Amino acid sequence: MIRLLIVEDESIIRNGLVRHMPWQKLEIGEIQAAANAKEAFRISKTFRPNIILSDIRMPGMNGINLCTRFREKLPDSQIIFISGYSDKEYLMSAIKLGAVSYVE
C-alpha cells in the first residue's frame, strides 16, 4: 500500500488535496497531511511515506529544506513539489534534490 504525506501550509489547499484527488485510483491507500515542517517530521516518525507532496514556500522551513532532510531520513521516498509561484531557483533546487515532479 502506497503512503502519501502532504505538506501544505494553506488549509484550503491541503484539505482540498486530501479530499478531492482520486487517490485510490492512483493506488494510494494511506494519506496524512501536515501544515508545516515540524508537523511533517512528527508524523513521519510513525508514518513512513512513500511519496512526499510538499509546497515550496511555507512559513518556517521551506519545502526544499524540508525535503532535503527527508531525503536523508527516507532516501527511497519520492518527492513532488507544488507551488503557486514561478521561481527558477526553487525549480533548480528541486531538480538537484531528485524530485520526480514540480507542479506550478
JSON list of C-alpha atoms in Angstrom, two decimals:
[
{"chain": "A", "resi": 1, "resn": "MET", "atom": "CA", "xyz": [0.00, 0.00, 0.00]},
{"chain": "A", "resi": 2, "resn": "ILE", "atom": "CA", "xyz": [1.40, 3.41, -1.00]},
{"chain": "A", "resi": 3, "resn": "ARG", "atom": "CA", "xyz": [1.57, 6.05, 1.74]},
{"chain": "A", "resi": 4, "resn": "LEU", "atom": "CA", "xyz": [1.40, 9.78, 0.91]},
{"chain": "A", "resi": 5, "resn": "LEU", "atom": "CA", "xyz": [2.37, 12.72, 3.09]},
{"chain": "A", "resi": 6, "resn": "ILE", "atom": "CA", "xyz": [1.00, 16.10, 2.00]},
{"chain": "A", "resi": 7, "resn": "VAL", "atom": "CA", "xyz": [2.80, 19.14, 3.45]},
{"chain": "A", "resi": 8, "resn": "GLU", "atom": "CA", "xyz": [0.96, 22.39, 2.70]},
{"chain": "A", "resi": 9, "resn": "ASP", "atom": "CA", "xyz": [0.55, 25.44, 4.95]},
{"chain": "A", "resi": 10, "resn": "GLU", "atom": "CA", "xyz": [-2.69, 26.70, 3.37]},
{"chain": "A", "resi": 11, "resn": "SER", "atom": "CA", "xyz": [-5.54, 24.68, 4.87]},
{"chain": "A", "resi": 12, "resn": "ILE", "atom": "CA", "xyz": [-7.89, 25.13, 1.89]},
{"chain": "A", "resi": 13, "resn": "ILE", "atom": "CA", "xyz": [-5.31, 23.66, -0.49]},
{"chain": "A", "resi": 14, "resn": "ARG", "atom": "CA", "xyz": [-4.21, 20.94, 1.97]},
{"chain": "A", "resi": 15, "resn": "ASN", "atom": "CA", "xyz": [-7.77, 19.81, 2.67]},
{"chain": "A", "resi": 16, "resn": "GLY", "atom": "CA", "xyz": [-8.71, 20.05, -1.00]},
{"chain": "A", "resi": 17, "resn": "LEU", "atom": "CA", "xyz": [-5.83, 17.78, -1.97]},
{"chain": "A", "resi": 18, "resn": "VAL", "atom": "CA", "xyz": [-6.75, 15.25, 0.70]},
{"chain": "A", "resi": 19, "resn": "ARG", "atom": "CA", "xyz": [-10.46, 15.19, -0.10]},
{"chain": "A", "resi": 20, "resn": "HIS", "atom": "CA", "xyz": [-10.78, 15.79, -3.83]},
{"chain": "A", "resi": 21, "resn": "MET", "atom": "CA", "xyz": [-7.98, 13.89, -5.54]},
{"chain": "A", "resi": 22, "resn": "PRO", "atom": "CA", "xyz": [-8.73, 10.33, -6.74]},
{"chain": "A", "resi": 23, "resn": "TRP", "atom": "CA", "xyz": [-6.00, 8.84, -4.52]},
{"chain": "A", "resi": 24, "resn": "GLN", "atom": "CA", "xyz": [-7.42, 5.31, -4.55]},
{"chain": "A", "resi": 25, "resn": "LYS", "atom": "CA", "xyz": [-7.37, 5.27, -8.37]},
{"chain": "A", "resi": 26, "resn": "LEU", "atom": "CA", "xyz": [-3.68, 6.17, -8.09]},
{"chain": "A", "resi": 27, "resn": "GLU", "atom": "CA", "xyz": [-3.23, 3.23, -5.69]},
{"chain": "A", "resi": 28, "resn": "ILE", "atom": "CA", "xyz": [-2.51, 5.47, -2.72]},
{"chain": "A", "resi": 29, "resn": "GLY", "atom": "CA", "xyz": [-4.07, 3.83, 0.30]},
{"chain": "A", "resi": 30, "resn": "GLU", "atom": "CA", "xyz": [-2.92, 5.96, 3.22]},
{"chain": "A", "resi": 31, "resn": "ILE", "atom": "CA", "xyz": [-2.73, 9.75, 3.40]},
{"chain": "A", "resi": 32, "resn": "GLN", "atom": "CA", "xyz": [-1.50, 12.03, 6.16]},
{"chain": "A", "resi": 33, "resn": "ALA", "atom": "CA", "xyz": [-1.35, 15.82, 5.96]},
{"chain": "A", "resi": 34, "resn": "ALA", "atom": "CA", "xyz": [0.79, 18.39, 7.75]},
{"chain": "A", "resi": 35, "resn": "ALA", "atom": "CA", "xyz": [0.56, 22.18, 7.91]},
{"chain": "A", "resi": 36, "resn": "ASN", "atom": "CA", "xyz": [4.30, 22.75, 8.36]},
{"chain": "A", "resi": 37, "resn": "ALA", "atom": "CA", "xyz": [7.71, 21.08, 8.57]},
{"chain": "A", "resi": 38, "resn": "LYS", "atom": "CA", "xyz": [7.54, 20.46, 12.32]},
{"chain": "A", "resi": 39, "resn": "GLU", "atom": "CA", "xyz": [4.26, 18.62, 11.98]},
{"chain": "A", "resi": 40, "resn": "ALA", "atom": "CA", "xyz": [5.56, 16.68, 8.94]},
{"chain": "A", "resi": 41, "resn": "PHE", "atom": "CA", "xyz": [8.59, 15.44, 10.89]},
{"chain": "A", "resi": 42, "resn": "ARG", "atom": "CA", "xyz": [6.36, 14.41, 13.80]},
{"chain": "A", "resi": 43, "resn": "ILE", "atom": "CA", "xyz": [4.03, 12.47, 11.50]},
{"chain": "A", "resi": 44, "resn": "SER", "atom": "CA", "xyz": [6.89, 10.80, 9.64]},
{"chain": "A", "resi": 45, "resn": "LYS", "atom": "CA", "xyz": [8.24, 9.18, 12.80]},
{"chain": "A", "resi": 46, "resn": "THR", "atom": "CA", "xyz": [5.43, 6.61, 12.67]},
{"chain": "A", "resi": 47, "resn": "PHE", "atom": "CA", "xyz": [4.04, 7.13, 9.16]},
{"chain": "A", "resi": 48, "resn": "ARG", "atom": "CA", "xyz": [6.85, 6.37, 6.72]},
{"chain": "A", "resi": 49, "resn": "PRO", "atom": "CA", "xyz": [5.61, 7.95, 3.45]},
{"chain": "A", "resi": 50, "resn": "ASN", "atom": "CA", "xyz": [6.47, 6.52, 0.05]},
{"chain": "A", "resi": 51, "resn": "ILE", "atom": "CA", "xyz": [5.60, 9.87, -1.54]},
{"chain": "A", "resi": 52, "resn": "ILE", "atom": "CA", "xyz": [6.00, 13.38, -0.14]},
{"chain": "A", "resi": 53, "resn": "LEU", "atom": "CA", "xyz": [3.88, 16.07, -1.81]},
{"chain": "A", "resi": 54, "resn": "SER", "atom": "CA", "xyz": [5.19, 19.36, -0.50]},
{"chain": "A", "resi": 55, "resn": "ASP", "atom": "CA", "xyz": [4.56, 23.05, -1.00]},
{"chain": "A", "resi": 56, "resn": "ILE", "atom": "CA", "xyz": [7.71, 25.06, -1.67]},
{"chain": "A", "resi": 57, "resn": "ARG", "atom": "CA", "xyz": [7.00, 28.30, 0.19]},
{"chain": "A", "resi": 58, "resn": "MET", "atom": "CA", "xyz": [5.88, 27.80, 3.76]},
{"chain": "A", "resi": 59, "resn": "PRO", "atom": "CA", "xyz": [6.49, 29.73, 6.97]},
{"chain": "A", "resi": 60, "resn": "GLY", "atom": "CA", "xyz": [9.46, 28.48, 8.95]},
{"chain": "A", "resi": 61, "resn": "MET", "atom": "CA", "xyz": [11.22, 25.79, 6.94]},
{"chain": "A", "resi": 62, "resn": "ASN", "atom": "CA", "xyz": [10.54, 25.87, 3.20]},
{"chain": "A", "resi": 63, "resn": "GLY", "atom": "CA", "xyz": [9.75, 22.75, 1.18]},
{"chain": "A", "resi": 64, "resn": "ILE", "atom": "CA", "xyz": [13.25, 22.42, -0.28]},
{"chain": "A", "resi": 65, "resn": "ASN", "atom": "CA", "xyz": [14.88, 22.34, 3.16]},
{"chain": "A", "resi": 66, "resn": "LEU", "atom": "CA", "xyz": [12.15, 20.04, 4.46]},
{"chain": "A", "resi": 67, "resn": "CYS", "atom": "CA", "xyz": [12.62, 17.53, 1.67]},
{"chain": "A", "resi": 68, "resn": "THR", "atom": "CA", "xyz": [16.42, 17.74, 1.89]},
{"chain": "A", "resi": 69, "resn": "ARG", "atom": "CA", "xyz": [16.08, 16.47, 5.46]},
{"chain": "A", "resi": 70, "resn": "PHE", "atom": "CA", "xyz": [13.51, 13.88, 4.36]},
{"chain": "A", "resi": 71, "resn": "ARG", "atom": "CA", "xyz": [15.89, 12.70, 1.64]},
{"chain": "A", "resi": 72, "resn": "GLU", "atom": "CA", "xyz": [18.42, 11.88, 4.40]},
{"chain": "A", "resi": 73, "resn": "LYS", "atom": "CA", "xyz": [15.87, 10.09, 6.60]},
{"chain": "A", "resi": 74, "resn": "LEU", "atom": "CA", "xyz": [13.73, 8.49, 3.87]},
{"chain": "A", "resi": 75, "resn": "PRO", "atom": "CA", "xyz": [16.01, 8.11, 0.83]},
{"chain": "A", "resi": 76, "resn": "ASP", "atom": "CA", "xyz": [13.56, 5.89, -1.07]},
{"chain": "A", "resi": 77, "resn": "SER", "atom": "CA", "xyz": [10.62, 8.31, -0.79]},
{"chain": "A", "resi": 78, "resn": "GLN", "atom": "CA", "xyz": [9.58, 10.07, -3.97]},
{"chain": "A", "resi": 79, "resn": "ILE", "atom": "CA", "xyz": [9.23, 13.86, -3.80]},
{"chain": "A", "resi": 80, "resn": "ILE", "atom": "CA", "xyz": [6.74, 16.03, -5.67]},
{"chain": "A", "resi": 81, "resn": "PHE", "atom": "CA", "xyz": [6.70, 19.79, -5.18]},
{"chain": "A", "resi": 82, "resn": "ILE", "atom": "CA", "xyz": [3.73, 22.08, -5.66]},
{"chain": "A", "resi": 83, "resn": "SER", "atom": "CA", "xyz": [3.91, 25.84, -5.79]},
{"chain": "A", "resi": 84, "resn": "GLY", "atom": "CA", "xyz": [1.80, 28.82, -6.67]},
{"chain": "A", "resi": 85, "resn": "TYR", "atom": "CA", "xyz": [4.97, 30.70, -7.59]},
{"chain": "A", "resi": 86, "resn": "SER", "atom": "CA", "xyz": [7.15, 30.50, -10.65]},
{"chain": "A", "resi": 87, "resn": "ASP", "atom": "CA", "xyz": [10.68, 30.57, -9.26]},
{"chain": "A", "resi": 88, "resn": "LYS", "atom": "CA", "xyz": [13.59, 29.09, -11.21]},
{"chain": "A", "resi": 89, "resn": "GLU", "atom": "CA", "xyz": [15.78, 28.93, -8.11]},
{"chain": "A", "resi": 90, "resn": "TYR", "atom": "CA", "xyz": [13.29, 26.64, -6.37]},
{"chain": "A", "resi": 91, "resn": "LEU", "atom": "CA", "xyz": [12.91, 24.59, -9.55]},
{"chain": "A", "resi": 92, "resn": "MET", "atom": "CA", "xyz": [16.69, 24.09, -9.80]},
{"chain": "A", "resi": 93, "resn": "SER", "atom": "CA", "xyz": [16.84, 23.08, -6.12]},
{"chain": "A", "resi": 94, "resn": "ALA", "atom": "CA", "xyz": [14.04, 20.58, -6.69]},
{"chain": "A", "resi": 95, "resn": "ILE", "atom": "CA", "xyz": [15.90, 19.06, -9.64]},
{"chain": "A", "resi": 96, "resn": "LYS", "atom": "CA", "xyz": [19.12, 18.77, -7.59]},
{"chain": "A", "resi": 97, "resn": "LEU", "atom": "CA", "xyz": [17.14, 17.07, -4.83]},
{"chain": "A", "resi": 98, "resn": "GLY", "atom": "CA", "xyz": [15.84, 14.48, -7.28]},
{"chain": "A", "resi": 99, "resn": "ALA", "atom": "CA", "xyz": [12.18, 15.47, -7.15]},
{"chain": "A", "resi": 100, "resn": "VAL", "atom": "CA", "xyz": [10.05, 13.45, -9.55]},
{"chain": "A", "resi": 101, "resn": "SER", "atom": "CA", "xyz": [7.87, 16.45, -10.37]},
{"chain": "A", "resi": 102, "resn": "TYR", "atom": "CA", "xyz": [7.41, 20.17, -9.79]},
{"chain": "A", "resi": 103, "resn": "VAL", "atom": "CA", "xyz": [3.86, 21.45, -10.32]},
{"chain": "A", "resi": 104, "resn": "GLU", "atom": "CA", "xyz": [3.23, 25.18, -10.53]}
]
